[in-house]
Amino acid sequence: MATPIDLSTTLGNAWFPTPLFTASGCASSGKELAQFFPLKDIGAVVTKSVMTKPRHGRPTPRMAETPSGMLNSIGLQGPGIDAFLANDVPWLLQQGSRVIVSIAGETIDEYSVLARKIRSTPGISAVEVNISCPNVENRGMVFAADCDTAARVIEGVRKVIGGEIPILAKLTPDVTSIVDVARSVVNAGADGVALINTVLGMVINLDTMRPHLGGKTGGLSGPAIRPIAVRAIFQVREALPNLPILGMGGVSTGRDALELIFAGASGVSIGTASFGNPTAIIEIQNQLRELLAQRGFTSLHQAVGYAHR
Ligand SMILES: Cc1cc2nc3c(=O)[nH]c(=O)nc-3n(C[C@H](O)[C@H](O)[C@H](O)COP(=O)(O)O)c2cc1C
């Protein structure tokens, strides 16, 4: 019989039985995926970024297909933190799922308000702080595009959360140096980083002769961005070898996931691939196990960052 592979992983002080997670915004709070497989069979559900108040998102159309990818301008649509913590988190915990809550704010203070509410909700494994969204106090400039602003958000969240729940800062690749941003969030108290959010793009509709998306620009996801994710993960791992990285960006097979792991990711989130194939995460998990065994690994841990040796 083949030696079993230990797929378990950690992000800060949070432990997960497998390294495959949903990507924020791509599985809502997990209810749709639960029709296809038990949510406890994957590492964790990373929930859609939640804000303080209910939101409707951005104007339509909100999606465009692109070569090997997808452009979306859904915006941060959702029920608001109170309804989310009262309904979605208890439901996920009842399923035996581990939960990583993604939060997003329009101001630095809003993140701290969200963090305070999370601290008083038991059972949450980690917080993913989505700082790849616009700061209304600074001309809509994305928080994570500026090292100081990014650090101030994380500092605020850290102060409120205390030491128990790991904080992952989710960064945008649309910066000159993602390593500088990673360093500044770590100095501000992040336990790890989530790399990468979508890449800013645009599609022009040749019939209307105007931008296709209602929000004009959108976030590019899917296989088209995978080399950007691999590059970002590799660079951050090289500069900060002990920093836990949750990787994502265009992963749709076990081979893709392994590429991110070799670059330095301890966990991999699956986003766009789940839209076309709701069991993608489970299939990727099985493929990954096989690929690790074929290469002589007995644990995931041995493979993380292997490309740096
Ligand atoms: C429709 C859609 C909605 C998303 N919503 C969020 C979100 O609410 N918060 C967040 O941090 N990332 C969000 N993302 C980004 C994904 O979590 C992920 O970082 C990105 O899509 C790259 O992974 P993928 O290529 O596997 O989709 C969203 C992506 C898509 C496609």
Coordinates of C-alpha atoms and ligand atoms in Angstrom, one line a residue:
M1 CA 0.0 0.0 0.0
A2 CA 1.3 3.5 -0.8
T3 CA 2.4 5.6 2.1
P4 CA -0.3 8.1 3.1
I5 CA 0.5 11.7 2.5
D6 CA 0.1 14.1 5.4
L7 CA -1.7 17.0 3.7
S8 CA -2.2 19.0 6.9
T9 CA -1.0 22.6 7.0
T10 CA -0.8 25.6 9.3
L11 CA -1.3 29.4 8.7
G12 CA 0.0 31.1 11.8
N13 CA -1.4 29.2 14.8
A14 CA -4.3 27.8 12.8
W15 CA -4.2 24.2 11.7
F16 CA -6.0 22.7 8.7
P17 CA -6.3 19.1 7.6
T18 CA -5.7 19.9 4.0
P19 CA -4.2 22.9 2.1
L20 CA -7.1 23.5 -0.2
F21 CA -9.4 26.4 0.6
T22 CA -12.2 28.3 -1.2
A23 CA -11.1 31.8 -2.5
S24 CA -13.0 34.7 -1.0
G25 CA -16.0 35.8 -3.1
C26 CA -16.0 32.6 -5.2
A27 CA -18.1 30.4 -2.9
S28 CA -20.1 33.0 -0.9
S29 CA -20.5 31.4 2.5
G30 CA -20.2 27.8 1.2
K31 CA -23.9 26.8 1.0
E32 CA -23.8 26.2 -2.8
L33 CA -20.7 24.0 -2.6
A34 CA -22.1 22.0 0.3
Q35 CA -24.5 20.4 -2.2
F36 CA -21.5 18.8 -3.9
F37 CA -19.2 17.7 -1.0
P38 CA -19.0 18.0 2.8
L39 CA -17.3 21.3 3.6
K40 CA -15.3 19.7 6.3
D41 CA -13.4 17.7 3.6
I42 CA -11.5 20.8 2.5
G43 CA -9.0 23.0 4.5
A44 CA -11.4 25.9 5.1
V45 CA -14.1 28.0 3.6
V46 CA -12.8 31.6 3.1
T47 CA -15.9 33.7 3.0
K48 CA -16.8 36.6 0.7
S49 CA -15.3 39.8 2.0
V50 CA -17.9 41.2 4.5
M51 CA -18.3 44.9 5.3
T52 CA -20.0 46.7 8.2
K53 CA -23.3 47.3 6.3
P54 CA -25.3 45.3 3.8
R55 CA -24.2 46.2 0.2
H56 CA -25.5 45.8 -3.3
G57 CA -22.2 45.8 -5.2
R58 CA -21.4 47.6 -8.4
P59 CA -23.5 48.4 -11.5
T60 CA -24.2 45.7 -14.2
P61 CA -22.8 44.2 -16.4
R62 CA -20.4 42.8 -13.8
M63 CA -18.7 39.9 -15.7
A64 CA -16.8 39.5 -19.0
E65 CA -15.1 36.4 -20.3
T66 CA -11.5 36.9 -21.4
P67 CA -8.9 34.6 -22.9
S68 CA -8.1 32.1 -20.1
G69 CA -9.7 34.3 -17.6
M70 CA -12.7 36.3 -16.3
L71 CA -13.1 39.9 -15.5
N72 CA -15.5 40.8 -12.7
S73 CA -16.7 44.0 -11.1
I74 CA -19.1 42.5 -8.6
G75 CA -17.9 44.8 -5.8
L76 CA -18.3 43.9 -2.2
Q77 CA -21.9 42.7 -2.2
G78 CA -23.2 41.1 0.9
P79 CA -25.3 41.0 4.1
G80 CA -23.1 43.1 6.4
I81 CA -21.2 41.8 9.4
D82 CA -24.0 41.4 11.9
A83 CA -26.2 39.2 9.7
F84 CA -23.1 37.3 8.5
L85 CA -21.9 36.5 12.0
A86 CA -25.4 35.6 13.2
N87 CA -26.3 33.3 10.2
D88 CA -23.4 32.2 8.0
V89 CA -20.6 31.5 10.6
P90 CA -22.8 29.3 12.8
W91 CA -24.1 27.4 9.8
L92 CA -20.5 26.7 8.6
L93 CA -19.4 25.6 12.0
Q94 CA -22.4 23.2 12.2
Q95 CA -21.1 21.6 9.0
G96 CA -17.8 20.9 10.7
S97 CA -16.2 23.4 8.3
R98 CA -13.3 25.6 9.3
V99 CA -13.9 29.2 8.6
I100 CA -11.6 32.0 7.5
V101 CA -13.6 35.3 7.5
S102 CA -12.6 37.9 4.9
I103 CA -13.2 41.5 5.9
A104 CA -13.1 44.7 3.9
G105 CA -13.6 48.3 4.8
E106 CA -13.8 51.7 3.1
T107 CA -11.9 53.4 5.9
I108 CA -9.1 52.2 8.3
D109 CA -11.5 52.4 11.2
E110 CA -14.1 50.2 9.5
Y111 CA -11.6 47.3 9.5
S112 CA -11.2 47.7 13.3
V113 CA -15.0 47.7 13.8
L114 CA -15.2 44.5 11.8
A115 CA -12.3 42.9 13.8
R116 CA -13.9 43.7 17.1
K117 CA -17.1 41.9 16.1
I118 CA -15.1 38.9 14.9
R119 CA -13.1 38.7 18.1
S120 CA -16.4 38.2 20.0
T121 CA -17.5 35.3 17.7
P122 CA -16.1 31.9 18.7
G123 CA -14.9 29.3 16.3
I124 CA -13.3 31.4 13.5
S125 CA -9.9 29.9 12.4
A126 CA -8.4 33.1 10.9
V127 CA -9.2 36.5 9.4
E128 CA -8.3 37.4 5.9
V129 CA -8.0 41.2 5.7
N130 CA -8.8 42.2 2.1
I131 CA -6.9 45.4 1.7
S132 CA -7.1 45.2 -2.1
C133 CA -10.1 47.5 -2.1
P134 CA -10.5 51.3 -2.4
N135 CA -9.9 53.6 0.5
V136 CA -12.7 56.3 0.3
E137 CA -10.6 58.6 2.6
N138 CA -7.8 58.7 0.0
R139 CA -9.3 59.2 -3.5
G140 CA -10.3 55.6 -3.7
M141 CA -6.6 54.5 -3.7
V142 CA -6.4 50.7 -2.9
F143 CA -5.2 50.3 0.7
A144 CA -2.6 47.6 -0.3
A145 CA -1.1 49.9 -2.9
D146 CA 0.6 51.9 -0.3
C147 CA 2.9 50.4 2.4
D148 CA 1.9 52.9 5.2
T149 CA -1.8 52.6 4.6
A150 CA -1.7 48.9 4.4
A151 CA 0.3 48.8 7.7
R152 CA -2.2 51.1 9.4
V153 CA -5.1 48.8 8.5
I154 CA -3.3 45.7 9.8
E155 CA -2.1 47.5 13.0
G156 CA -5.7 48.5 13.8
V157 CA -7.0 44.9 13.2
R158 CA -4.1 43.4 15.3
K159 CA -4.8 45.7 18.2
V160 CA -8.4 44.7 18.4
I161 CA -8.1 41.0 17.6
G162 CA -5.4 40.2 20.1
G163 CA -3.0 37.3 19.6
E164 CA -5.4 34.4 19.2
I165 CA -6.8 34.6 15.7
P166 CA -4.2 34.7 12.9
I167 CA -4.4 37.6 10.5
L168 CA -3.7 37.1 6.8
A169 CA -3.3 40.3 4.7
K170 CA -4.7 39.8 1.2
L171 CA -2.5 41.8 -1.2
T172 CA -3.0 43.1 -4.7
P173 CA -0.3 42.3 -7.3
D174 CA -0.9 45.7 -8.9
V175 CA 2.1 47.3 -7.2
T176 CA 5.7 47.9 -8.0
S177 CA 7.0 45.8 -5.1
I178 CA 4.8 43.3 -3.5
V179 CA 7.7 42.4 -1.2
D180 CA 7.7 45.9 0.3
V181 CA 3.9 45.7 1.0
A182 CA 4.3 42.2 2.5
R183 CA 7.1 43.5 4.8
S184 CA 5.1 46.4 6.0
V185 CA 2.0 44.4 6.9
V186 CA 4.2 41.8 8.7
N187 CA 5.8 44.6 10.7
A188 CA 2.3 45.8 11.5
G189 CA 1.3 42.5 13.0
A190 CA 0.1 40.2 10.1
D191 CA 0.8 36.5 10.7
G192 CA 0.7 35.8 7.0
V193 CA -0.3 37.0 3.5
A194 CA -2.8 35.9 1.0
L195 CA -1.5 36.3 -2.6
I196 CA -3.0 37.3 -5.0
N197 CA -6.2 39.2 -5.4
T198 CA -7.4 39.8 -8.9
V199 CA -5.4 41.9 -11.4
L200 CA -7.0 45.2 -12.6
G201 CA -8.2 44.9 -16.2
M202 CA -10.7 46.3 -18.7
V203 CA -12.7 45.1 -21.7
I204 CA -14.2 47.4 -24.4
N205 CA -17.4 46.4 -26.0
L206 CA -17.0 46.9 -29.7
D207 CA -20.7 47.3 -30.3
T208 CA -21.3 50.0 -27.7
M209 CA -17.8 51.2 -28.2
R210 CA -17.6 51.8 -24.4
P211 CA -16.1 49.8 -21.5
H212 CA -18.1 46.6 -21.2
L213 CA -18.4 46.5 -17.4
G214 CA -20.7 48.8 -15.5
G215 CA -17.9 49.6 -13.1
K216 CA -15.6 50.2 -16.2
T217 CA -12.6 48.3 -14.7
G218 CA -12.7 44.8 -13.2
G219 CA -10.6 42.2 -11.5
L220 CA -9.0 39.6 -13.8
S221 CA -8.9 36.0 -12.4
G222 CA -8.4 32.5 -13.7
P223 CA -5.5 30.8 -15.5
A224 CA -4.4 34.0 -17.2
I225 CA -3.1 35.3 -13.8
R226 CA -1.4 32.2 -12.5
P227 CA 2.1 33.2 -13.5
I228 CA 1.6 36.5 -11.7
A229 CA 0.5 34.6 -8.6
V230 CA 3.5 32.2 -8.8
R231 CA 5.9 35.2 -9.2
A232 CA 4.4 37.1 -6.3
I233 CA 4.5 34.0 -4.0
F234 CA 8.0 33.2 -5.0
Q235 CA 9.3 36.8 -4.4
V236 CA 7.6 37.1 -1.0
R237 CA 8.9 33.6 0.1
E238 CA 12.4 34.5 -1.0
A239 CA 12.4 37.8 1.0
L240 CA 10.4 36.4 4.1
P241 CA 11.1 32.7 4.2
N242 CA 9.2 32.0 7.4
L243 CA 6.0 33.9 6.5
P244 CA 3.0 31.7 5.9
I245 CA 1.5 32.3 2.5
L246 CA -2.0 31.4 1.3
G247 CA -1.7 31.3 -2.4
M248 CA -4.4 31.8 -5.1
G249 CA -4.7 32.8 -8.7
G250 CA -5.7 30.6 -11.7
V251 CA -5.4 27.3 -10.0
S252 CA -7.7 24.7 -11.6
T253 CA -5.7 21.4 -11.4
G254 CA -3.4 19.7 -8.8
R255 CA -0.4 20.6 -11.0
D256 CA -1.3 24.3 -10.7
A257 CA -1.7 24.0 -6.9
L258 CA 1.7 22.3 -6.7
E259 CA 3.3 25.1 -8.6
L260 CA 2.1 27.6 -6.0
I261 CA 3.2 25.3 -3.2
F262 CA 6.7 24.9 -4.7
A263 CA 6.8 28.7 -5.0
G264 CA 6.1 29.0 -1.2
A265 CA 2.4 28.7 -0.5
S266 CA 1.3 26.6 2.6
G267 CA -2.3 26.7 1.4
V268 CA -4.0 27.2 -1.9
S269 CA -7.4 28.9 -2.5
I270 CA -9.5 28.0 -5.5
G271 CA -11.7 30.7 -7.0
T272 CA -12.7 30.9 -10.6
A273 CA -12.3 27.2 -11.3
S274 CA -15.1 26.5 -8.9
F275 CA -17.6 28.5 -11.0
G276 CA -17.3 26.0 -13.9
N277 CA -16.8 22.9 -11.8
P278 CA -18.2 22.9 -8.2
T279 CA -16.2 19.9 -7.2
A280 CA -12.9 21.4 -8.5
I281 CA -11.5 21.8 -5.0
I282 CA -11.9 18.1 -4.1
E283 CA -10.5 17.0 -7.5
I284 CA -7.5 19.3 -7.1
Q285 CA -6.9 17.9 -3.5
N286 CA -6.9 14.3 -4.8
Q287 CA -4.6 15.2 -7.7
L288 CA -2.3 17.0 -5.3
R289 CA -2.0 14.0 -3.1
E290 CA -1.0 11.9 -6.1
L291 CA 1.5 14.4 -7.4
L292 CA 3.2 14.7 -4.1
A293 CA 3.5 10.9 -3.8
Q294 CA 4.9 10.6 -7.3
R295 CA 7.6 13.0 -6.3
G296 CA 8.5 11.1 -3.1
F297 CA 7.1 13.6 -0.6
T298 CA 5.4 12.1 2.5
S299 CA 4.0 15.4 3.7
L300 CA 2.8 18.7 2.2
H301 CA 5.2 20.5 4.5
Q302 CA 8.2 19.1 2.7
A303 CA 7.1 20.5 -0.6
V304 CA 6.3 24.1 0.5
G305 CA 8.9 26.4 -1.0
Y306 CA 10.8 23.6 -2.6
A307 CA 11.6 25.7 -5.7
H308 CA 13.9 27.8 -3.5
R309 CA 16.3 25.0 -2.7
Ligands
LIG1 C1 -16.4 36.9 -8.7 C2 -15.3 37.1 -7.8 C3 -15.5 37.7 -6.6 C4 -14.4 37.9 -5.7 N1 -14.6 38.5 -4.5 C5 -13.6 38.7 -3.6 C6 -13.8 39.2 -2.3 O1 -15.0 39.5 -1.9 N2 -12.8 39.4 -1.5 C7 -11.5 39.0 -1.9 O2 -10.5 39.2 -1.1 N3 -11.2 38.5 -3.1 C8 -12.3 38.3 -4.0 N4 -12.0 37.8 -5.2 C9 -10.7 37.4 -5.6 C10 -10.4 35.9 -5.3 O3 -10.6 35.6 -4.0 C11 -9.0 35.5 -5.8 O4 -8.0 36.2 -5.1 C12 -8.8 35.7 -7.3 O5 -10.0 35.5 -8.1 C13 -7.7 34.8 -7.9 O6 -8.0 33.4 -7.8 P1 -8.7 32.6 -9.0 O7 -8.0 32.9 -10.2 O8 -8.6 31.2 -8.5 O9 -10.2 33.1 -9.1 C14 -13.1 37.6 -6.1 C15 -12.9 36.9 -7.4 C16 -14.0 36.7 -8.2 C17 -13.7 36.0 -9.5

